[in-house]
């Protein structure tokens, strides 16, 4: 027998819950459209390799994958960025840079379901492709804050770090890219002691000390950080100094604008393609991040394109909703139903319905073939409080009868006066 329950880790949404999800998505799209981002819609199903190539250990282990009827290994998208990069390479390389895109849709990961973690969930995000300046970092981060400010979720913290600092220190130790990604994965999972134990066998005391200070978040000032890297090889120290300076400059600019931003040098994100500034949004009521992103300057090249520095972020729609527990979708508009009293007036009733809909006034057509006295209680149960009654007389005289179910007042109105009258009472 077919189960009525959705698959484990997936949920049904209807009514107010569905409206709340759409509210978050609509507010997000309004914000990013104002800043010139255009929508991208990509397939849910992609080649497995698109995500596996640089998705990181955790992502590869949690993807929904299968062999399709053509013998291809495919995956349900676990995130959007690789799909956006594929879209860019396929259709948008000729466009002037930077290219600003946004997306909203479902993603799939075979995680162990728990609060804040589902196997099907929604992401809304942006990607800016073809720009490497600090201004692009600032635009993306400011849009992230603008969205949370718009939905009145201001008691958040935006944690930022620069993964380029870790990668440069690892390159001094002549690590392979796979080694770097594995260590970053361990840091992301909180296994700092294991990382330090591993590094103690290959790093000199100076590099080990810098990494220890970062992992345990012991550096609070840019000058202290610069002091730690002095006397290093000129080539490496210059790269490190530039990346440290970029991180602190972003922090200082946004902090001046009262953005709730905080440098967290232990922050590492699970996706292996990040190359520069990374960030996550946290809220005191939950243990998980509710949004995150970062710079990925090499991903387009990794897929065979030309150098295209890029940055983006995604919000977890359900995760945002979980910390907006008191969100109420305002719907103060009075609800209208049109009641044709017999089949002879249905054409006129539909004409009235079309007039209301063409003028953005919500209304439904009563479809129940029961007496008026029995219809009214049913409509009240549906929170409908205005009815437009149409009988033979109304059709013949080009009028409608409007009854307010709250006050019980009823008026006869000519069709020409319908719109101003309805606007007055709703």
Coordinates of C-alpha atoms in Angstrom, one line a residue:
X1 CA 0.0 0.0 0.0
X2 CA 1.3 3.5 -0.9
X3 CA 2.4 5.5 2.1
X4 CA 0.9 9.0 2.5
X5 CA 4.0 10.3 4.2
X6 CA 6.7 12.1 2.1
X7 CA 10.0 10.4 1.8
X8 CA 12.3 10.7 4.9
X9 CA 14.0 14.0 5.0
X10 CA 11.4 15.7 2.8
X11 CA 8.4 17.7 3.7
X12 CA 5.0 18.9 2.3
X13 CA 4.1 22.5 2.6
X14 CA 0.7 24.1 2.2
X15 CA -1.3 27.1 3.3
X16 CA 0.5 29.4 5.6
X17 CA 3.7 27.3 5.7
X18 CA 3.9 27.5 1.9
X19 CA 3.1 31.2 2.0
X20 CA 6.0 31.8 4.4
X21 CA 8.4 30.1 2.1
X22 CA 7.2 32.1 -0.9
X23 CA 7.4 35.3 1.2
X24 CA 11.2 34.7 1.9
X25 CA 11.8 33.9 -1.7
X26 CA 9.9 37.0 -2.9
X27 CA 11.7 39.3 -0.6
X28 CA 15.0 37.9 -1.7
X29 CA 14.3 38.3 -5.4
X30 CA 13.1 41.9 -4.8
X31 CA 16.4 42.8 -3.1
X32 CA 18.7 41.2 -5.7
X33 CA 16.8 42.4 -8.7
X34 CA 17.3 46.0 -7.5
X35 CA 21.0 45.4 -7.7
X36 CA 21.0 44.2 -11.3
X37 CA 20.9 40.4 -10.8
X38 CA 18.9 38.5 -13.4
X39 CA 17.3 35.1 -12.7
X40 CA 18.9 31.9 -13.9
X41 CA 16.8 28.6 -13.9
X42 CA 18.9 25.5 -14.3
X43 CA 18.0 21.7 -14.3
X44 CA 17.6 19.8 -11.1
X45 CA 19.5 16.9 -12.7
X46 CA 23.1 17.3 -13.8
X47 CA 26.1 15.2 -14.6
X48 CA 27.6 13.8 -11.4
X49 CA 31.1 15.0 -12.3
X50 CA 29.9 18.6 -12.4
X51 CA 29.5 18.6 -8.6
X52 CA 32.0 15.9 -7.7
X53 CA 35.0 17.6 -9.4
X54 CA 35.4 20.2 -6.7
X55 CA 32.5 19.8 -4.3
X56 CA 34.5 18.6 -1.3
X57 CA 34.4 15.4 0.6
X58 CA 31.1 15.9 2.4
X59 CA 29.2 16.9 -0.7
X60 CA 30.5 13.9 -2.7
X61 CA 29.4 11.6 0.0
X62 CA 25.8 13.0 0.3
X63 CA 24.8 13.4 -3.3
X64 CA 21.8 11.6 -4.8
X65 CA 23.3 9.8 -7.7
X66 CA 22.2 7.2 -10.2
X67 CA 22.8 5.8 -13.7
X68 CA 20.2 7.0 -16.1
X69 CA 18.7 5.0 -19.0
X70 CA 21.5 6.3 -21.3
X71 CA 24.2 4.9 -19.0
X72 CA 25.2 8.3 -17.7
X73 CA 26.1 9.0 -14.1
X74 CA 23.9 11.8 -13.0
X75 CA 23.1 13.6 -9.7
X76 CA 20.3 15.7 -8.2
X77 CA 21.9 19.1 -7.7
X78 CA 23.2 19.4 -4.1
X79 CA 23.9 23.1 -4.6
X80 CA 23.7 25.7 -7.4
X81 CA 27.1 27.2 -8.0
X82 CA 28.5 24.5 -10.4
X83 CA 25.2 24.6 -12.4
X84 CA 25.6 28.4 -12.7
X85 CA 29.2 28.0 -13.8
X86 CA 28.1 25.5 -16.4
X87 CA 25.4 27.8 -17.6
X88 CA 27.9 30.6 -17.9
X89 CA 30.3 28.5 -19.9
X90 CA 27.6 27.2 -22.2
X91 CA 25.7 30.5 -22.9
X92 CA 27.1 33.6 -21.3
X93 CA 30.9 33.9 -21.9
X94 CA 30.4 36.6 -24.5
X95 CA 28.4 38.9 -22.2
X96 CA 30.1 41.9 -20.6
X97 CA 31.5 41.2 -17.1
X98 CA 30.6 41.0 -14.3
X99 CA 27.6 38.9 -14.9
X100 CA 25.1 39.0 -12.0
X101 CA 22.8 36.0 -11.6
X102 CA 20.4 34.9 -9.0
X103 CA 18.5 31.6 -8.4
X104 CA 15.8 30.1 -6.3
X105 CA 15.1 26.4 -6.1
X106 CA 15.3 23.0 -4.5
X107 CA 18.5 21.0 -3.8
X108 CA 19.1 17.5 -2.5
X109 CA 21.5 15.9 -0.1
X110 CA 21.4 12.5 1.5
X111 CA 22.1 13.7 5.0
X112 CA 20.8 12.3 8.3
X113 CA 17.6 14.3 8.8
X114 CA 17.4 16.5 11.8
X115 CA 16.2 20.0 12.8
X116 CA 17.4 22.4 10.2
X117 CA 18.7 19.6 7.9
X118 CA 16.5 18.0 5.2
X119 CA 17.2 15.9 2.2
X120 CA 15.2 18.2 0.0
X121 CA 15.5 21.9 0.8
X122 CA 15.4 25.3 -0.8
X123 CA 18.2 27.7 -1.6
X124 CA 18.1 31.3 -2.9
X125 CA 21.4 32.8 -3.9
X126 CA 23.4 35.0 -6.2
X127 CA 26.6 34.7 -8.2
X128 CA 28.8 37.4 -9.6
X129 CA 31.1 36.1 -12.4
X130 CA 34.0 37.9 -13.9
X131 CA 35.1 40.3 -11.1
X132 CA 37.9 40.1 -8.6
X133 CA 37.8 43.5 -6.9
X134 CA 37.2 44.0 -3.2
X135 CA 34.1 46.0 -4.3
X136 CA 32.5 42.8 -5.6
X137 CA 33.1 41.2 -2.2
X138 CA 31.5 44.2 -0.5
X139 CA 28.5 44.2 -2.9
X140 CA 27.8 40.6 -2.3
X141 CA 28.1 40.8 1.5
X142 CA 26.1 44.0 1.7
X143 CA 23.3 42.4 -0.3
X144 CA 23.3 39.5 2.1
X145 CA 22.8 41.9 5.0
X146 CA 20.2 43.9 3.1
X147 CA 18.1 40.8 2.7
X148 CA 18.2 39.9 6.4
X149 CA 17.5 43.5 7.3
X150 CA 14.5 43.5 4.9
X151 CA 12.9 40.5 6.7
X152 CA 13.7 42.1 10.1
X153 CA 16.1 39.4 11.0
X154 CA 18.8 41.7 12.4
X155 CA 20.1 39.7 15.4
X156 CA 22.4 37.7 13.2
X157 CA 26.2 37.5 12.9
X158 CA 28.0 37.4 9.6
X159 CA 31.3 35.6 10.2
X160 CA 34.0 36.2 7.6
X161 CA 37.4 34.7 6.9
X162 CA 39.8 34.5 3.9
X163 CA 40.5 30.9 2.8
X164 CA 43.4 32.2 0.7
X165 CA 45.4 32.7 3.9
X166 CA 45.1 29.0 4.7
X167 CA 45.8 28.0 1.1
X168 CA 48.9 30.1 0.9
X169 CA 50.3 28.7 4.2
X170 CA 49.6 25.2 3.0
X171 CA 51.4 26.0 -0.3
X172 CA 54.5 27.0 1.7
X173 CA 54.3 23.4 3.1
X174 CA 54.2 22.1 -0.5
X175 CA 50.9 20.3 0.1
X176 CA 48.9 18.9 -2.8
X177 CA 45.5 20.3 -3.6
X178 CA 43.9 17.1 -2.3
X179 CA 45.8 17.5 1.0
X180 CA 44.7 21.1 1.3
X181 CA 41.1 20.2 0.7
X182 CA 41.2 17.3 3.2
X183 CA 42.7 19.5 6.0
X184 CA 40.1 22.3 5.3
X185 CA 37.4 19.6 5.5
X186 CA 38.7 18.5 8.9
X187 CA 38.8 22.1 10.1
X188 CA 35.2 22.7 8.8
X189 CA 34.1 19.6 10.9
X190 CA 35.8 21.0 14.0
X191 CA 38.7 18.5 14.1
X192 CA 41.3 21.2 14.9
X193 CA 43.4 19.0 17.1
X194 CA 43.7 16.3 14.4
X195 CA 44.8 19.1 12.0
X196 CA 47.4 20.4 14.4
X197 CA 48.7 16.9 15.0
X198 CA 49.1 16.3 11.3
X199 CA 50.8 19.7 10.7
X200 CA 53.2 19.2 13.6
X201 CA 55.0 16.5 11.5
X202 CA 55.5 18.7 8.4
X203 CA 55.4 22.4 9.4
X204 CA 58.2 24.4 11.0
X205 CA 57.4 26.2 14.3
X206 CA 56.7 29.6 12.6
X207 CA 54.0 28.2 10.2
X208 CA 52.6 25.9 12.9
X209 CA 52.3 28.9 15.2
X210 CA 50.4 31.0 12.6
X211 CA 48.0 28.1 11.9
X212 CA 47.5 27.5 15.6
X213 CA 46.6 31.2 16.1
X214 CA 44.2 31.1 13.2
X215 CA 42.5 27.8 14.2
X216 CA 41.9 28.8 17.8
X217 CA 40.9 32.4 16.8
X218 CA 43.6 34.1 18.8
X219 CA 44.3 37.0 16.5
X220 CA 42.2 40.1 16.9
X221 CA 44.1 42.8 15.0
X222 CA 45.5 43.1 11.5
X223 CA 48.8 44.5 12.9
X224 CA 49.2 41.4 15.1
X225 CA 48.6 39.1 12.1
X226 CA 51.1 41.0 10.0
X227 CA 53.6 40.7 12.8
X228 CA 53.2 36.9 12.8
X229 CA 54.2 36.6 9.1
X230 CA 57.1 39.0 9.1
X231 CA 60.5 37.5 8.1
X232 CA 58.9 35.0 5.8
X233 CA 59.9 34.5 2.2
X234 CA 59.1 37.8 0.3
X235 CA 56.9 36.1 -2.3
X236 CA 54.7 34.4 0.3
X237 CA 54.6 37.2 2.8
X238 CA 53.4 39.6 0.1
X239 CA 50.5 37.3 -0.8
X240 CA 49.6 36.7 2.8
X241 CA 49.8 40.4 3.7
X242 CA 47.5 41.3 0.7
X243 CA 44.9 38.7 1.7
X244 CA 45.0 39.6 5.4
X245 CA 44.6 43.3 4.5
X246 CA 41.7 42.5 2.2
X247 CA 39.9 40.6 5.0
X248 CA 40.3 43.3 7.6
X249 CA 39.4 46.1 5.1
X250 CA 36.1 44.3 4.3
X251 CA 35.4 44.0 8.0
X252 CA 36.2 47.7 8.7
X253 CA 34.0 49.1 5.9
X254 CA 31.0 47.0 6.7
X255 CA 31.3 47.5 10.5
X256 CA 31.2 51.2 9.9
X257 CA 27.8 50.7 8.2
X258 CA 26.6 48.8 11.3
X259 CA 26.6 45.5 9.5
X260 CA 26.8 42.8 12.3
X261 CA 30.1 41.3 10.9
X262 CA 32.8 39.4 12.8
X263 CA 36.2 38.0 11.7
X264 CA 36.5 34.4 12.5
X265 CA 39.9 33.0 11.4
X266 CA 38.8 29.4 12.2
X267 CA 35.9 29.6 9.8
X268 CA 36.2 27.1 6.9
X269 CA 33.4 26.1 4.6
X270 CA 32.8 22.6 3.3
X271 CA 32.9 23.3 -0.4
X272 CA 36.4 22.7 -1.8
X273 CA 36.3 25.3 -4.5
X274 CA 36.6 28.4 -2.3
X275 CA 39.8 30.5 -2.9
X276 CA 39.3 33.8 -1.1
X277 CA 36.9 35.6 1.2
X278 CA 34.3 33.2 2.8
X279 CA 31.4 33.9 5.1
X280 CA 28.5 32.4 7.0
X281 CA 25.5 33.8 8.7
X282 CA 24.6 32.5 12.2
X283 CA 21.7 33.2 14.5
X284 CA 21.8 32.7 18.3
X285 CA 18.6 30.5 18.3
X286 CA 20.1 27.7 16.2
X287 CA 23.4 25.8 16.0
X288 CA 23.7 25.7 12.2
X289 CA 24.4 28.5 9.7
X290 CA 21.5 29.9 7.8
X291 CA 23.4 31.3 4.8
X292 CA 26.9 31.2 3.5
X293 CA 29.1 31.9 0.5
X294 CA 32.5 33.0 -0.7
X295 CA 34.9 33.7 -3.5
X296 CA 35.8 30.9 -6.0
X297 CA 38.2 32.4 -8.5
X298 CA 39.4 29.1 -10.2
X299 CA 36.2 27.1 -10.7
X300 CA 35.4 28.4 -14.2
X301 CA 39.0 27.5 -15.3
X302 CA 38.7 24.1 -13.6
X303 CA 35.7 23.4 -15.9
X304 CA 37.7 24.4 -19.0
X305 CA 36.9 28.1 -19.2
X306 CA 39.1 31.2 -19.1
X307 CA 40.1 32.9 -15.9
X308 CA 36.8 34.2 -14.4
X309 CA 37.1 35.3 -10.7
X310 CA 33.7 34.9 -9.1
X311 CA 31.8 35.2 -5.7
X312 CA 28.4 34.3 -4.4
X313 CA 26.2 33.1 -1.6
X314 CA 23.2 31.1 -0.8
X315 CA 20.6 31.3 1.9
X316 CA 18.8 28.2 3.2
X317 CA 15.2 29.1 2.9
X318 CA 13.9 26.6 5.5
X319 CA 16.7 27.5 7.8
X320 CA 15.9 31.2 7.6
X321 CA 12.3 30.3 8.3
X322 CA 13.2 28.2 11.4
X323 CA 14.6 31.4 13.0
X324 CA 11.6 33.5 11.9
X325 CA 9.2 31.5 14.1
X326 CA 6.9 34.5 14.7
X327 CA 6.6 35.4 11.1
X328 CA 3.0 36.3 10.3
X329 CA 2.0 36.7 6.7
X330 CA -0.3 39.7 6.7
X331 CA -3.5 39.1 4.8
X332 CA -5.9 41.7 5.9
X333 CA -7.8 41.9 2.6
X334 CA -11.4 40.9 2.8
X335 CA -12.2 37.8 0.7
X336 CA -14.9 37.7 -2.0
X337 CA -17.0 34.9 -3.5
X338 CA -19.4 35.3 -6.4
X339 CA -22.6 33.2 -6.2
X340 CA -24.6 32.5 -9.4
X341 CA -28.1 31.4 -8.3
X342 CA -28.7 29.2 -11.4
X343 CA -27.1 28.1 -14.6
X344 CA -28.8 30.8 -16.6
X345 CA -26.6 33.5 -15.0
X346 CA -23.2 31.7 -14.9
X347 CA -22.1 33.7 -18.0
X348 CA -22.8 37.0 -16.2
X349 CA -21.2 35.7 -13.0
X350 CA -18.0 34.9 -15.0
X351 CA -18.1 38.4 -16.5
X352 CA -18.1 39.9 -13.0
X353 CA -15.3 37.5 -12.0
X354 CA -13.2 38.6 -15.0
X355 CA -13.7 42.3 -14.1
X356 CA -12.5 41.8 -10.6
X357 CA -9.4 39.7 -11.6
X358 CA -8.4 42.1 -14.4
X359 CA -8.3 44.8 -11.7
X360 CA -6.2 42.6 -9.2
X361 CA -9.1 42.0 -6.8
X362 CA -9.1 38.4 -5.6
X363 CA -12.4 36.6 -5.8
X364 CA -13.6 33.0 -6.2
X365 CA -16.6 31.5 -8.0
X366 CA -18.9 29.4 -5.8
X367 CA -19.1 26.0 -7.4
X368 CA -21.5 24.2 -4.9
X369 CA -24.9 23.4 -6.2
X370 CA -26.7 24.0 -2.9
X371 CA -29.1 26.6 -1.6
X372 CA -27.9 30.1 -0.6
X373 CA -28.7 29.5 3.0
X374 CA -26.3 26.5 3.1
X375 CA -23.6 28.2 1.0
X376 CA -23.1 31.0 3.4
X377 CA -21.9 29.0 6.4
X378 CA -19.5 27.1 4.1
X379 CA -18.1 30.3 2.9
X380 CA -17.7 31.7 6.4
X381 CA -15.6 28.6 7.2
X382 CA -13.3 29.5 4.4
X383 CA -12.9 33.1 5.9
X384 CA -14.9 34.6 3.0
X385 CA -16.7 37.7 4.3
X386 CA -18.2 39.3 1.1
X387 CA -20.5 37.7 -1.4
X388 CA -21.6 38.9 -4.7
X389 CA -25.0 37.3 -5.4
X390 CA -26.2 37.1 -9.0
X391 CA -29.7 36.0 -10.1
X392 CA -32.0 36.6 -13.0
X393 CA -32.9 40.1 -11.9
X394 CA -29.2 41.2 -11.5
X395 CA -28.3 39.8 -14.9
X396 CA -31.3 41.5 -16.6
X397 CA -30.6 44.9 -14.9
X398 CA -26.8 44.7 -15.3
X399 CA -26.4 44.8 -11.5
X400 CA -25.0 42.8 -8.6
X401 CA -26.2 42.2 -5.1
X402 CA -23.3 42.6 -2.6
X403 CA -23.7 41.2 1.0
X404 CA -21.2 41.8 3.8
X405 CA -21.3 38.6 5.9
X406 CA -19.8 40.4 8.9
X407 CA -22.3 43.3 9.1
X408 CA -25.1 41.4 7.2
X409 CA -25.7 44.5 5.1
X410 CA -26.7 44.0 1.5
X411 CA -26.7 46.5 -1.4
X412 CA -27.7 46.5 -5.0
X413 CA -25.0 48.0 -7.2
X414 CA -24.8 48.6 -10.9
X415 CA -22.0 46.8 -12.7
X416 CA -20.4 50.2 -13.6
X417 CA -20.1 51.1 -9.9
X418 CA -18.8 47.6 -8.9
X419 CA -15.1 48.4 -8.8
X420 CA -15.2 51.6 -6.7
X421 CA -17.7 50.1 -4.3
X422 CA -15.6 46.9 -3.8
X423 CA -12.4 48.9 -3.3
X424 CA -14.2 50.9 -0.7
X425 CA -15.2 47.9 1.4
X426 CA -12.3 45.6 1.1

